[in-house]
XYZ file of N, CA, C and O in Angstrom:
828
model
N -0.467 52.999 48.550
C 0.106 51.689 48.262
C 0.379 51.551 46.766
O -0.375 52.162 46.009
N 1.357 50.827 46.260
C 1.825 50.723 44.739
C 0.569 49.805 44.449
O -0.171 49.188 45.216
N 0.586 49.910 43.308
C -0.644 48.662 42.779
C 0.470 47.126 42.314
O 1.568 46.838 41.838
N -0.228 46.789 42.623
C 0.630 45.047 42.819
C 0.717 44.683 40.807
O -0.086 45.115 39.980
N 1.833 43.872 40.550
C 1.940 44.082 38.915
C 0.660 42.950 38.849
O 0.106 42.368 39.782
N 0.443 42.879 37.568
C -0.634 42.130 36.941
C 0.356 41.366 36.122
O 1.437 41.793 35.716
N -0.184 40.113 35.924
C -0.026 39.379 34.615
C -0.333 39.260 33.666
O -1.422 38.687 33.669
N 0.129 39.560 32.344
C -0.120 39.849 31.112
C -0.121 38.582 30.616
O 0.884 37.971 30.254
N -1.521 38.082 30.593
C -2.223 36.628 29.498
C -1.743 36.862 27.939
O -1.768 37.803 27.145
N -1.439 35.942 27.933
C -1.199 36.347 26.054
C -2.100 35.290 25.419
O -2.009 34.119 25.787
N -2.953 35.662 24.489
C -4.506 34.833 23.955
C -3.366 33.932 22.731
O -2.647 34.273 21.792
N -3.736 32.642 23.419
C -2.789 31.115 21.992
C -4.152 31.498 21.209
O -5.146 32.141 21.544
N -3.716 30.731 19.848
C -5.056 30.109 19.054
C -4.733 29.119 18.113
O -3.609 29.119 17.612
N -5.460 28.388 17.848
C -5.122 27.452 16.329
C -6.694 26.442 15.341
O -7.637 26.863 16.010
N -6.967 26.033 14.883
C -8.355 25.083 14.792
C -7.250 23.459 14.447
O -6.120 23.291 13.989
N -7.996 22.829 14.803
C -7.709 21.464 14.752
C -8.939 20.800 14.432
O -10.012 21.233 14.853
N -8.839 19.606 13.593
C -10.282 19.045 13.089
C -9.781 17.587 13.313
O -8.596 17.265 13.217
N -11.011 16.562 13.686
C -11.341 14.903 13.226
C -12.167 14.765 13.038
O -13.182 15.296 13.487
N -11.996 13.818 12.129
C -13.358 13.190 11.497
C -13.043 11.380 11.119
O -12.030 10.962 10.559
N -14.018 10.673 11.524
C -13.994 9.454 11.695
C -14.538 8.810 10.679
O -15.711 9.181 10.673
N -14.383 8.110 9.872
C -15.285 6.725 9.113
C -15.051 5.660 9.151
O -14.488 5.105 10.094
N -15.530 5.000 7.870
C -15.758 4.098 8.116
C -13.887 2.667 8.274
O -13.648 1.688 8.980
N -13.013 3.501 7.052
C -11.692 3.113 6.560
C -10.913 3.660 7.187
O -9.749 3.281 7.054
N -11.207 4.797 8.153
C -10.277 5.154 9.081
C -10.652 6.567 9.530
O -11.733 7.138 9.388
N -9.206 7.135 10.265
C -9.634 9.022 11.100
C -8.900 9.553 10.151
O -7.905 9.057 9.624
N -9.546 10.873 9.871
C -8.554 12.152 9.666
C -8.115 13.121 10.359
O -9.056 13.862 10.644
N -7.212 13.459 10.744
C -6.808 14.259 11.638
C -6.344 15.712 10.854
O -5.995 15.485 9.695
N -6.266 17.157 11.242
C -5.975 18.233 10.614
C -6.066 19.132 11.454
O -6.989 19.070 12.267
N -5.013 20.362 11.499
C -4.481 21.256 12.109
C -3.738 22.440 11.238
O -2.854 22.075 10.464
N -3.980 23.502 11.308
C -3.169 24.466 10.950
C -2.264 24.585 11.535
O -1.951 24.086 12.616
N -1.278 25.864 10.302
C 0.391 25.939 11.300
C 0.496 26.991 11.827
O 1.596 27.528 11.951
N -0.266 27.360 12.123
C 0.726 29.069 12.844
C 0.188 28.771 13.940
O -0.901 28.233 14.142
N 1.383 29.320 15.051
C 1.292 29.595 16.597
C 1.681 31.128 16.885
O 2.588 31.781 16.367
N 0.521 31.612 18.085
C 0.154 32.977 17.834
C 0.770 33.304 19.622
O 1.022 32.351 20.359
N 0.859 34.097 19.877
C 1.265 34.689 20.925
C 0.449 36.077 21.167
O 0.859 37.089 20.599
N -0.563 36.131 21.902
C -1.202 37.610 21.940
C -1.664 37.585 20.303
O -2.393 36.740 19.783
N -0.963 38.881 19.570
C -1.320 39.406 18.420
C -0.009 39.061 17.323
O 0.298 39.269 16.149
N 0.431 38.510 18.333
C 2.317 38.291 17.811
C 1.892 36.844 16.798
O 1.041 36.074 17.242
N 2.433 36.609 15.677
C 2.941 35.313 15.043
C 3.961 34.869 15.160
O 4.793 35.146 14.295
N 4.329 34.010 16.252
C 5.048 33.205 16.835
C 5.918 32.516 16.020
O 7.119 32.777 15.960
N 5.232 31.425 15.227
C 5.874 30.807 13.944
C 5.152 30.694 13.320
O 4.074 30.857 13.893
N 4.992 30.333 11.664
C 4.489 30.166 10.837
C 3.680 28.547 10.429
O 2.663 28.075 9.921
N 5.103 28.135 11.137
C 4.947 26.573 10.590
C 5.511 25.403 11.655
O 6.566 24.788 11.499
N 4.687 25.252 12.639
C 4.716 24.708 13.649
C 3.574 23.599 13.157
O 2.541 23.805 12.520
N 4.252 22.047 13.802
C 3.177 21.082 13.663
C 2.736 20.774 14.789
O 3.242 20.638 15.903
N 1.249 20.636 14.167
C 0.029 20.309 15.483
C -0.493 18.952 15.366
O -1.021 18.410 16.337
N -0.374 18.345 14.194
C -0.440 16.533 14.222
C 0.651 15.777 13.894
O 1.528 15.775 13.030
N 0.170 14.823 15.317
C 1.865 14.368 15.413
C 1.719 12.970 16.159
O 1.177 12.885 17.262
N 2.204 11.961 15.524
C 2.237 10.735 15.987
C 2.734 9.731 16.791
O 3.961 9.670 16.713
N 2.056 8.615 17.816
C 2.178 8.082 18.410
C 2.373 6.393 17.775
O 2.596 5.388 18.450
N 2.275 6.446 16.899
C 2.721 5.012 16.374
C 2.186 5.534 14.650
O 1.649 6.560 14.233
N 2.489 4.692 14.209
C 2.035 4.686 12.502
C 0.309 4.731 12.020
O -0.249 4.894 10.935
N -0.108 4.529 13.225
C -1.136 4.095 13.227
C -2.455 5.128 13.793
O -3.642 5.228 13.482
N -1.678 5.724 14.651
C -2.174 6.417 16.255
C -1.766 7.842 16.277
O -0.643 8.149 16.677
N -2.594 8.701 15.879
C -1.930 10.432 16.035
C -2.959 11.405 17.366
O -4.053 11.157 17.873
N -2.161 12.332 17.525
C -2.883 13.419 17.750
C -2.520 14.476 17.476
O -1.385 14.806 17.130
N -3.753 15.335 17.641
C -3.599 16.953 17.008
C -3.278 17.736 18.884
O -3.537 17.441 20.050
N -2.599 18.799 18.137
C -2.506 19.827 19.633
C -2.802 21.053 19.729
O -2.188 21.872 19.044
N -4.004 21.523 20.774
C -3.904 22.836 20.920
C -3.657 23.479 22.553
O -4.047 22.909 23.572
N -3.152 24.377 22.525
C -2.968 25.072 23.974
C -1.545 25.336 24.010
O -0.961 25.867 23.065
N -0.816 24.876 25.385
C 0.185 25.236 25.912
C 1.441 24.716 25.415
O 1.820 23.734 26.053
N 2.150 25.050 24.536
C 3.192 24.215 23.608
C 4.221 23.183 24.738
O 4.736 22.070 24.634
N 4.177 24.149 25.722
C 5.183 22.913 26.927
C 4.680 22.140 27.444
O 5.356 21.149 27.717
N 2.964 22.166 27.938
C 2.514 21.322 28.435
C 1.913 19.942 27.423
O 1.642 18.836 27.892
N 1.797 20.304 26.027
C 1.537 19.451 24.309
C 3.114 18.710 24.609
O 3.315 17.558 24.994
N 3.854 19.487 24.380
C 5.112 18.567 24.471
C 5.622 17.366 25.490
O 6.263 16.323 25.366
N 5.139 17.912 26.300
C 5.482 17.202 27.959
C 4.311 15.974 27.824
O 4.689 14.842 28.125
N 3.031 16.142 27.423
C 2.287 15.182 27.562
C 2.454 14.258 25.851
O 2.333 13.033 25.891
N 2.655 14.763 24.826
C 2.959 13.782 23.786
C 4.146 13.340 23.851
O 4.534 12.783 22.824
N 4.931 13.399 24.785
C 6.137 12.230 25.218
C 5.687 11.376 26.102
O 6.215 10.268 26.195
N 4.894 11.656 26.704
C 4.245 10.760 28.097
C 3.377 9.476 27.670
O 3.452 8.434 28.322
N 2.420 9.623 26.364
C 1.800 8.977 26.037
C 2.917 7.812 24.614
O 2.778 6.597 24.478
N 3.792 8.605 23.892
C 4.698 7.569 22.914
C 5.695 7.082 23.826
O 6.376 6.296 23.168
N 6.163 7.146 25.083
C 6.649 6.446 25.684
C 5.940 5.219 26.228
O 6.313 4.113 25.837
N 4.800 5.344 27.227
C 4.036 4.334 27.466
C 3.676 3.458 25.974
O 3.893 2.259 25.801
N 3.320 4.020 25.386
C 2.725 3.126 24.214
C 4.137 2.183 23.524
O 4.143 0.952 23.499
N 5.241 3.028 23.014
C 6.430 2.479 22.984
C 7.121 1.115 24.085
O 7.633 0.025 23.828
N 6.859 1.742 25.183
C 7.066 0.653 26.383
C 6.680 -0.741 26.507
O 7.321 -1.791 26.464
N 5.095 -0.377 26.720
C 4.307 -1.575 26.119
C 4.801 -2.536 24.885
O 4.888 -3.751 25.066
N 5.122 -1.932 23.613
C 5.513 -2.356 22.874
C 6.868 -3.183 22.961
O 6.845 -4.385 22.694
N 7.768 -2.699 23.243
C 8.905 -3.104 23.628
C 9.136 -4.036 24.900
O 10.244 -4.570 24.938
N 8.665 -4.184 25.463
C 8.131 -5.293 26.622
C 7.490 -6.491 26.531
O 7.488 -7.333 27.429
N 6.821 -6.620 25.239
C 6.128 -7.700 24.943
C 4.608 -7.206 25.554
O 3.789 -7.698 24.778
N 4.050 -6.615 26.376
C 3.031 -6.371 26.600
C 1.964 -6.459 25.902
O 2.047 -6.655 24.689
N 0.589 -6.315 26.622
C -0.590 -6.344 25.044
C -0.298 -5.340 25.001
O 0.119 -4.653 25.933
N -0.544 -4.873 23.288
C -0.634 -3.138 23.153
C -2.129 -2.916 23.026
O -3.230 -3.450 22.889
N -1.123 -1.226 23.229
C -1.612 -0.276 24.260
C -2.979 -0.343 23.174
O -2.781 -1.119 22.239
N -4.551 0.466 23.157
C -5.350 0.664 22.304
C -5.511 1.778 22.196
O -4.832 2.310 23.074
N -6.019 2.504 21.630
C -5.969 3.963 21.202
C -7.190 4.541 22.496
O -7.199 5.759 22.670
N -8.148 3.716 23.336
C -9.156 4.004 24.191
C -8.255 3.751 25.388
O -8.320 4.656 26.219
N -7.393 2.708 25.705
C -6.694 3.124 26.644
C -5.550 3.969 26.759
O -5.129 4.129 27.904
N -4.911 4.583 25.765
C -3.947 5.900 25.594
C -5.095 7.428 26.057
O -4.695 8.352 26.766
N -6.412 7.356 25.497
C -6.847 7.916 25.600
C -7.601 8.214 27.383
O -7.699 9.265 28.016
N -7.957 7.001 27.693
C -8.360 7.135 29.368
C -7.145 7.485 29.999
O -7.264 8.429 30.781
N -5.977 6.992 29.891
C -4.515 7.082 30.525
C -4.883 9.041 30.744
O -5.096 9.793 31.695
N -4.788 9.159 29.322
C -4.514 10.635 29.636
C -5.401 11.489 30.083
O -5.111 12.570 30.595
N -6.602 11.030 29.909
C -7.840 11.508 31.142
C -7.783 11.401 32.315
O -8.358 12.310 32.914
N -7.180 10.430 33.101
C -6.741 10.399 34.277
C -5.548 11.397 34.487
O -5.655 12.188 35.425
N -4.474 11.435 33.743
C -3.483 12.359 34.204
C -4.230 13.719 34.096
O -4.029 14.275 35.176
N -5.043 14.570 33.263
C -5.419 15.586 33.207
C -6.196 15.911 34.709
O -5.952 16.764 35.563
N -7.065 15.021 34.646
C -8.033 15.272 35.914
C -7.480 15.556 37.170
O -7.868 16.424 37.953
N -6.312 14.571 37.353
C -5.550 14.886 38.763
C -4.890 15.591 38.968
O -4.395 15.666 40.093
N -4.457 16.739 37.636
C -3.763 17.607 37.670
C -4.548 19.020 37.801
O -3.984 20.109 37.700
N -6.004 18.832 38.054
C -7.324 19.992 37.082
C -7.137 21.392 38.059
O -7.709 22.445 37.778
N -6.267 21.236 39.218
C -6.299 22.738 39.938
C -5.159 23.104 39.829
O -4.845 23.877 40.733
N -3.916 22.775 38.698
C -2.924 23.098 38.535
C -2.905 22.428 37.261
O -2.025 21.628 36.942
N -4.270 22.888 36.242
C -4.055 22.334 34.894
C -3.028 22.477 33.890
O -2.328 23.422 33.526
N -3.136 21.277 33.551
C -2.272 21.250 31.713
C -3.049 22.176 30.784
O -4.267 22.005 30.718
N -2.379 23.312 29.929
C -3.339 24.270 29.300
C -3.325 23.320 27.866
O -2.529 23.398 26.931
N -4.231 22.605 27.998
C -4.358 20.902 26.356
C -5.722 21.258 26.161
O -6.534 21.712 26.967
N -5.861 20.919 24.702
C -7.511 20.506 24.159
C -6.494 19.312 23.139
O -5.641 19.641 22.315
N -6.882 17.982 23.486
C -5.856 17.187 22.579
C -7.220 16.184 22.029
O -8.187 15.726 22.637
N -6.742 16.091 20.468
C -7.496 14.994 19.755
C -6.694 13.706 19.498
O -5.718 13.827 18.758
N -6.999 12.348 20.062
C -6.536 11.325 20.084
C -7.277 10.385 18.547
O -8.424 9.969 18.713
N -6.757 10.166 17.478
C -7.699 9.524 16.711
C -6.473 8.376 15.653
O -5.273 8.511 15.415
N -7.361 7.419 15.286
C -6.274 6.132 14.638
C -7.075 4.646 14.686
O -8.296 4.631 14.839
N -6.627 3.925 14.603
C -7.446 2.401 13.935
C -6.392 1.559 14.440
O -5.199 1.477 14.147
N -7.202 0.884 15.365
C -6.626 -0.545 15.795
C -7.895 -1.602 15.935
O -7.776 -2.146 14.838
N -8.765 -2.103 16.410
C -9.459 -2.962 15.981
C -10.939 -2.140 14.837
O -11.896 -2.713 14.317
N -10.629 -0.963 14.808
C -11.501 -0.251 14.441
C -10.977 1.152 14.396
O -9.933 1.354 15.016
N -11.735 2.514 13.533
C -11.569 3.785 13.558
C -11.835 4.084 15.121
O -12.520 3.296 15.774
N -11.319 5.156 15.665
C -11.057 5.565 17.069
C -11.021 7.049 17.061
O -10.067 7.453 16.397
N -11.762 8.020 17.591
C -11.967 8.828 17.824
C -12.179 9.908 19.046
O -13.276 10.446 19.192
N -10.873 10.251 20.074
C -11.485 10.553 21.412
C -10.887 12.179 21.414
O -9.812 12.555 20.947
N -12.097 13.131 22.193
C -11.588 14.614 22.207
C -11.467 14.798 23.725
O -12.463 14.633 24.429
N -10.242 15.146 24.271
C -10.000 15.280 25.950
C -9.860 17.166 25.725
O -9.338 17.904 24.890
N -10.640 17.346 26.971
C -10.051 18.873 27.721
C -9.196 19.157 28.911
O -8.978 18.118 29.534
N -8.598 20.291 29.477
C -7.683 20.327 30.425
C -8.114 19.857 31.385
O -7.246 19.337 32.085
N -9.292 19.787 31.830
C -9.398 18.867 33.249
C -9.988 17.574 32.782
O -10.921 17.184 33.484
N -9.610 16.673 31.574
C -10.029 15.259 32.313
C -10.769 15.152 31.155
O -10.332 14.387 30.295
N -12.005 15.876 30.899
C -13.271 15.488 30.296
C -12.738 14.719 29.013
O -11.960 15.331 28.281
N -13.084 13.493 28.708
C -13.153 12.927 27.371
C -14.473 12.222 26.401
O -15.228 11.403 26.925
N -14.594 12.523 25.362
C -15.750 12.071 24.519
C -15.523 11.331 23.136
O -14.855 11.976 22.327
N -15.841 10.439 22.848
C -15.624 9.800 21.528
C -16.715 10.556 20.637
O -17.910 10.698 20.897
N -15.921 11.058 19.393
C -16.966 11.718 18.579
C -16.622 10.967 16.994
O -15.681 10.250 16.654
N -17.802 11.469 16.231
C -17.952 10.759 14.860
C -16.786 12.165 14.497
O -15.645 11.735 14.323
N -16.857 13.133 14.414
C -16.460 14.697 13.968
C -16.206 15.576 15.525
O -16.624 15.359 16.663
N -15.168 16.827 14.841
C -15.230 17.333 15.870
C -13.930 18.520 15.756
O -12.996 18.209 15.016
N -13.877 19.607 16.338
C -13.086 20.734 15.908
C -12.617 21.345 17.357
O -13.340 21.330 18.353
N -11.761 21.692 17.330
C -10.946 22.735 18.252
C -10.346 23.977 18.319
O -9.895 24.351 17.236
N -10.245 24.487 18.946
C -9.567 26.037 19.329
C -10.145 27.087 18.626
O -11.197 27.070 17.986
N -9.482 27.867 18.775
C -10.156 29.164 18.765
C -11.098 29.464 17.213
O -12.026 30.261 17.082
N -10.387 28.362 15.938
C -11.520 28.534 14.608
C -12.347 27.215 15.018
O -12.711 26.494 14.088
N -12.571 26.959 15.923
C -13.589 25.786 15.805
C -14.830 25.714 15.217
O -15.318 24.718 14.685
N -15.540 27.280 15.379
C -16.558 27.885 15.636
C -16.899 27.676 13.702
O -17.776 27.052 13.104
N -15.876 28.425 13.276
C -16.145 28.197 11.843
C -16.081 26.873 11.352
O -17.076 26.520 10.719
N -15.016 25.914 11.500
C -14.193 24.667 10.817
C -15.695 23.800 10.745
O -16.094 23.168 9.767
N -16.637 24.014 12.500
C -17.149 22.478 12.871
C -18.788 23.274 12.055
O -19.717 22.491 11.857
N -18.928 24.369 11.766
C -20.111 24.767 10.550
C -20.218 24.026 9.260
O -21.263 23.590 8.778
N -18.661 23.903 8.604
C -18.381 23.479 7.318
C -19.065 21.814 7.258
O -19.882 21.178 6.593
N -18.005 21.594 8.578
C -17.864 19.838 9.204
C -19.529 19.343 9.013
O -19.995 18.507 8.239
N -20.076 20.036 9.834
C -21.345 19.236 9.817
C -22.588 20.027 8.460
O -23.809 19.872 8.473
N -22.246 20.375 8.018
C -22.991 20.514 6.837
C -23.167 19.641 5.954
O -24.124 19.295 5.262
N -21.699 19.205 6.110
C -21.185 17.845 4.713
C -21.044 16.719 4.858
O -21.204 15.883 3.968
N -20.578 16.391 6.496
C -20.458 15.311 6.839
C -21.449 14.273 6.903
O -22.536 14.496 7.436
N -21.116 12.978 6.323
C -21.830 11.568 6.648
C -21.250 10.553 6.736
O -20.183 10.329 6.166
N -21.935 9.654 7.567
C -21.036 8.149 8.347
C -20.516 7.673 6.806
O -19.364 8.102 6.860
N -20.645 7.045 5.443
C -20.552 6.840 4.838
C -18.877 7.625 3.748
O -18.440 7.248 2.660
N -18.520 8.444 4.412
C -18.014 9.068 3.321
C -17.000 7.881 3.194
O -17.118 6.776 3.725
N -15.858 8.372 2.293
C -14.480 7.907 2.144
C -13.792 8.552 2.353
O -13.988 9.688 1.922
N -12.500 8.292 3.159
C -11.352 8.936 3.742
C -10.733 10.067 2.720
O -10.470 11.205 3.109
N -10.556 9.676 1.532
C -10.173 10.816 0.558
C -11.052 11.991 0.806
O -10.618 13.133 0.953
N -12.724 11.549 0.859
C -13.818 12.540 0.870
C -13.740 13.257 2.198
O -13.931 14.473 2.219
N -13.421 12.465 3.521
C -13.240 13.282 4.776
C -12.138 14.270 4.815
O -12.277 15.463 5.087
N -10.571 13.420 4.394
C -9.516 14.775 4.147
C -9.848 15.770 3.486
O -9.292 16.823 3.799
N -10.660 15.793 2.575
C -11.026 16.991 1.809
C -11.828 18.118 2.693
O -11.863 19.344 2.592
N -12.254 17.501 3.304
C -13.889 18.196 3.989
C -13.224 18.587 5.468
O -13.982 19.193 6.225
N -12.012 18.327 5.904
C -10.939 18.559 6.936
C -10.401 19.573 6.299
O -10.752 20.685 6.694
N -9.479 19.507 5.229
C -9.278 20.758 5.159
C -9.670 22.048 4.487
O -9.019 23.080 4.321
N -10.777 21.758 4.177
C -11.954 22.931 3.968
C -12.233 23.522 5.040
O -12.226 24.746 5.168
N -12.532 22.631 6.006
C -13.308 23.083 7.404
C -12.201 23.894 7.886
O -12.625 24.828 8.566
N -10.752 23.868 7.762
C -9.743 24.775 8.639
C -9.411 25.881 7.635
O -8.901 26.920 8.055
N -9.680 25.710 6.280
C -9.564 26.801 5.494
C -10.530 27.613 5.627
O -10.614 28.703 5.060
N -11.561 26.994 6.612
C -12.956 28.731 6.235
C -12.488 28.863 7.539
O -13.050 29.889 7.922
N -11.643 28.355 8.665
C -11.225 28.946 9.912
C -9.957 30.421 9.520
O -9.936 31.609 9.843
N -8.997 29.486 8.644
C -8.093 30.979 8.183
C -8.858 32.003 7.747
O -8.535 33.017 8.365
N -9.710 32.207 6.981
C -10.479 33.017 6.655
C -10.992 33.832 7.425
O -11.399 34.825 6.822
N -11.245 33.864 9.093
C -11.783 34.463 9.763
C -11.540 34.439 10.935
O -12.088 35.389 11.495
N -10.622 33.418 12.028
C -9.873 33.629 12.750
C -8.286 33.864 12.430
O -7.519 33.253 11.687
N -8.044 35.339 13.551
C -6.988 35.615 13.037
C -5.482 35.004 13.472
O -4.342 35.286 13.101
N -6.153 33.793 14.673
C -5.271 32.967 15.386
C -4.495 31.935 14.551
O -3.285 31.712 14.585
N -5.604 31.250 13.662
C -5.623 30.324 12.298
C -5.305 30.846 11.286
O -5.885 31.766 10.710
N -3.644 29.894 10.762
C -3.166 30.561 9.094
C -2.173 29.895 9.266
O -1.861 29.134 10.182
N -1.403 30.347 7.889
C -0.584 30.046 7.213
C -0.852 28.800 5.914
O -0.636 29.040 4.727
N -1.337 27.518 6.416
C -1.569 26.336 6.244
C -2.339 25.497 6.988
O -2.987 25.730 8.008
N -2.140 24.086 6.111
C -3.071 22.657 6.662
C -1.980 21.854 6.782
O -0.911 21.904 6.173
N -2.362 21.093 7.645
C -1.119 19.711 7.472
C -2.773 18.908 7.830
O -3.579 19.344 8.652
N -3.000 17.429 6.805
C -4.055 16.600 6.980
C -3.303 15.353 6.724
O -2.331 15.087 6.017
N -4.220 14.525 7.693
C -3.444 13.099 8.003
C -5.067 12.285 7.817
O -6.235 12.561 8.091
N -4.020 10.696 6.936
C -5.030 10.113 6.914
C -4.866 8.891 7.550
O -4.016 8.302 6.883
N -5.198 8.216 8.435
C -5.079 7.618 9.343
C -5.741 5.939 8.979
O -6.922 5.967 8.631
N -5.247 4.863 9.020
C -5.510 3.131 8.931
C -4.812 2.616 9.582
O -3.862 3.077 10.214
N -5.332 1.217 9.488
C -4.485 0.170 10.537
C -3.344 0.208 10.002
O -2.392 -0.169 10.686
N -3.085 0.737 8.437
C -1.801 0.053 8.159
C -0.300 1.585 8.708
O 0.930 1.532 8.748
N -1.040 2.415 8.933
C -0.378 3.855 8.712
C -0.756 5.046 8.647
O -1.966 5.148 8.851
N -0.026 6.380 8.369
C -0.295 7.328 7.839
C -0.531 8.066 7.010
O -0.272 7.203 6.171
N -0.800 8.914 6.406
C -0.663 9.231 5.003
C -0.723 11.025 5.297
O -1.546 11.513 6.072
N -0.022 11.596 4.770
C -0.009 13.285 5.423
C 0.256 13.851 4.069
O 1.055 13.378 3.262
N -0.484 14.904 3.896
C -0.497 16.279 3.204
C -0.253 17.531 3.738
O -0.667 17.768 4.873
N 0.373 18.408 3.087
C 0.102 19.792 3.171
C -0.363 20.925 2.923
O 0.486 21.326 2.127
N -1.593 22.295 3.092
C -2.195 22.715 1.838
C -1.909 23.840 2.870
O -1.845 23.935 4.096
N -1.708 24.995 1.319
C -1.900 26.315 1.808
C -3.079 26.969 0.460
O -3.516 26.586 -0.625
N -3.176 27.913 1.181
C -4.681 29.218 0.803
C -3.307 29.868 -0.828
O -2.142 30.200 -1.049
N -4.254 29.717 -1.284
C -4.126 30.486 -2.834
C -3.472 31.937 -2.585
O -3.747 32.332 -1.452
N -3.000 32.480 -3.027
C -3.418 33.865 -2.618
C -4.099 35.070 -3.262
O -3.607 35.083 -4.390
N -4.690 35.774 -3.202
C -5.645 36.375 -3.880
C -5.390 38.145 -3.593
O -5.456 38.903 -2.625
N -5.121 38.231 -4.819
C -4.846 39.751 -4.959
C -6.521 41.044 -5.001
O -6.359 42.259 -5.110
């Protein structure tokens, strides 16, 4: 008998970081998207917003990130445009816990961070089937392992948002350093009721 073909998995990767205080979230993501061993692109964005107010970071399946961050700025948009109450960043966030879950034996390949300020800083981390958790801090994909070492070494409820972006993108710079999924750059967002505020940082280079 022939041997039946196999499917060739190709390993994504990226780190994504939040961190919550007291003046608001930071959100942060590196740019490169990896394919297997392949570098896909260099400079692909992974935080990306749902109102001025309201972002998330993305890791996993770029069609299924795309397909679901239209799903959620439409509803929220809708609401808006309807006169409706708006939407809150805990119910954008359950919304999409429910869609994940009912989808969990024909999952969305997502690890998505929902974070932003509407009556307060807001912080929620969902996985492909459903699971969601509000965290103070918190890291993703494949440099997580390194980013969320840095994260909680330094981190305290107290900091200031300047002091958290900093400590965001430290935490994804010791991820470039050692996952080879994670590079190129940072894109860090600083997140209030009133807006956004976004940077970009890349690694020095060192001869």
């Amino acid at each position: 008998m022939m041997d039946s073909p196999k499917l060739k998995i190709l390993k994504t990767g990226t780190t994504t970081v939040g961190i919550k205080v007291k003046d608001g979230v930071v959100l942060a993501a590196d740019r490169r998207a990896s394919a297997g061993l392949y570098v896909a692109h260099k400079y692909v964005r992974k935080v990306l917003y749902i109102a001025p107010h309201i972002g998330i970071t993305t890791a996993g399946s770029v069609a299924d990130l795309q397909f679901i961050y239209e799903i959620l700025k439409n509803i929220y948009h809708y609401n808006l445009i309807t006169g409706m109450r708006p939407t809150t960043i805990k119910a954008l966030a359950t919304y999409l816990a429910n869609i994940l879950s009912s989808s969990k034996y024909l999952p969305y390949l997502v690890q998505i961070l929902i974070g932003g300020v509407d009556d307060q800083p807001k912080l929620y981390n969902l996985d492909y089937v459903g699971d969601i958790t509000e965290e103070d801090y918190t890291a993703t994909g494949s440099g997580s392992v390194e980013a969320i070492g840095v994260i909680e070494d330094e981190y305290r409820p107290d900091m200031t948002l300047d002091e958290a972006a900093d400590l965001a993108r430290r935490a994804i710079f010791s991820s470039i350093k050692r996952d080879p999924y994670t590079g190129t750059g940072v894109i860090v967002a600083k997140i209030t009721k009133n807006g956004h505020e976004e940077k970009e940082y890349y690694p020095e280079r060192k001869i």
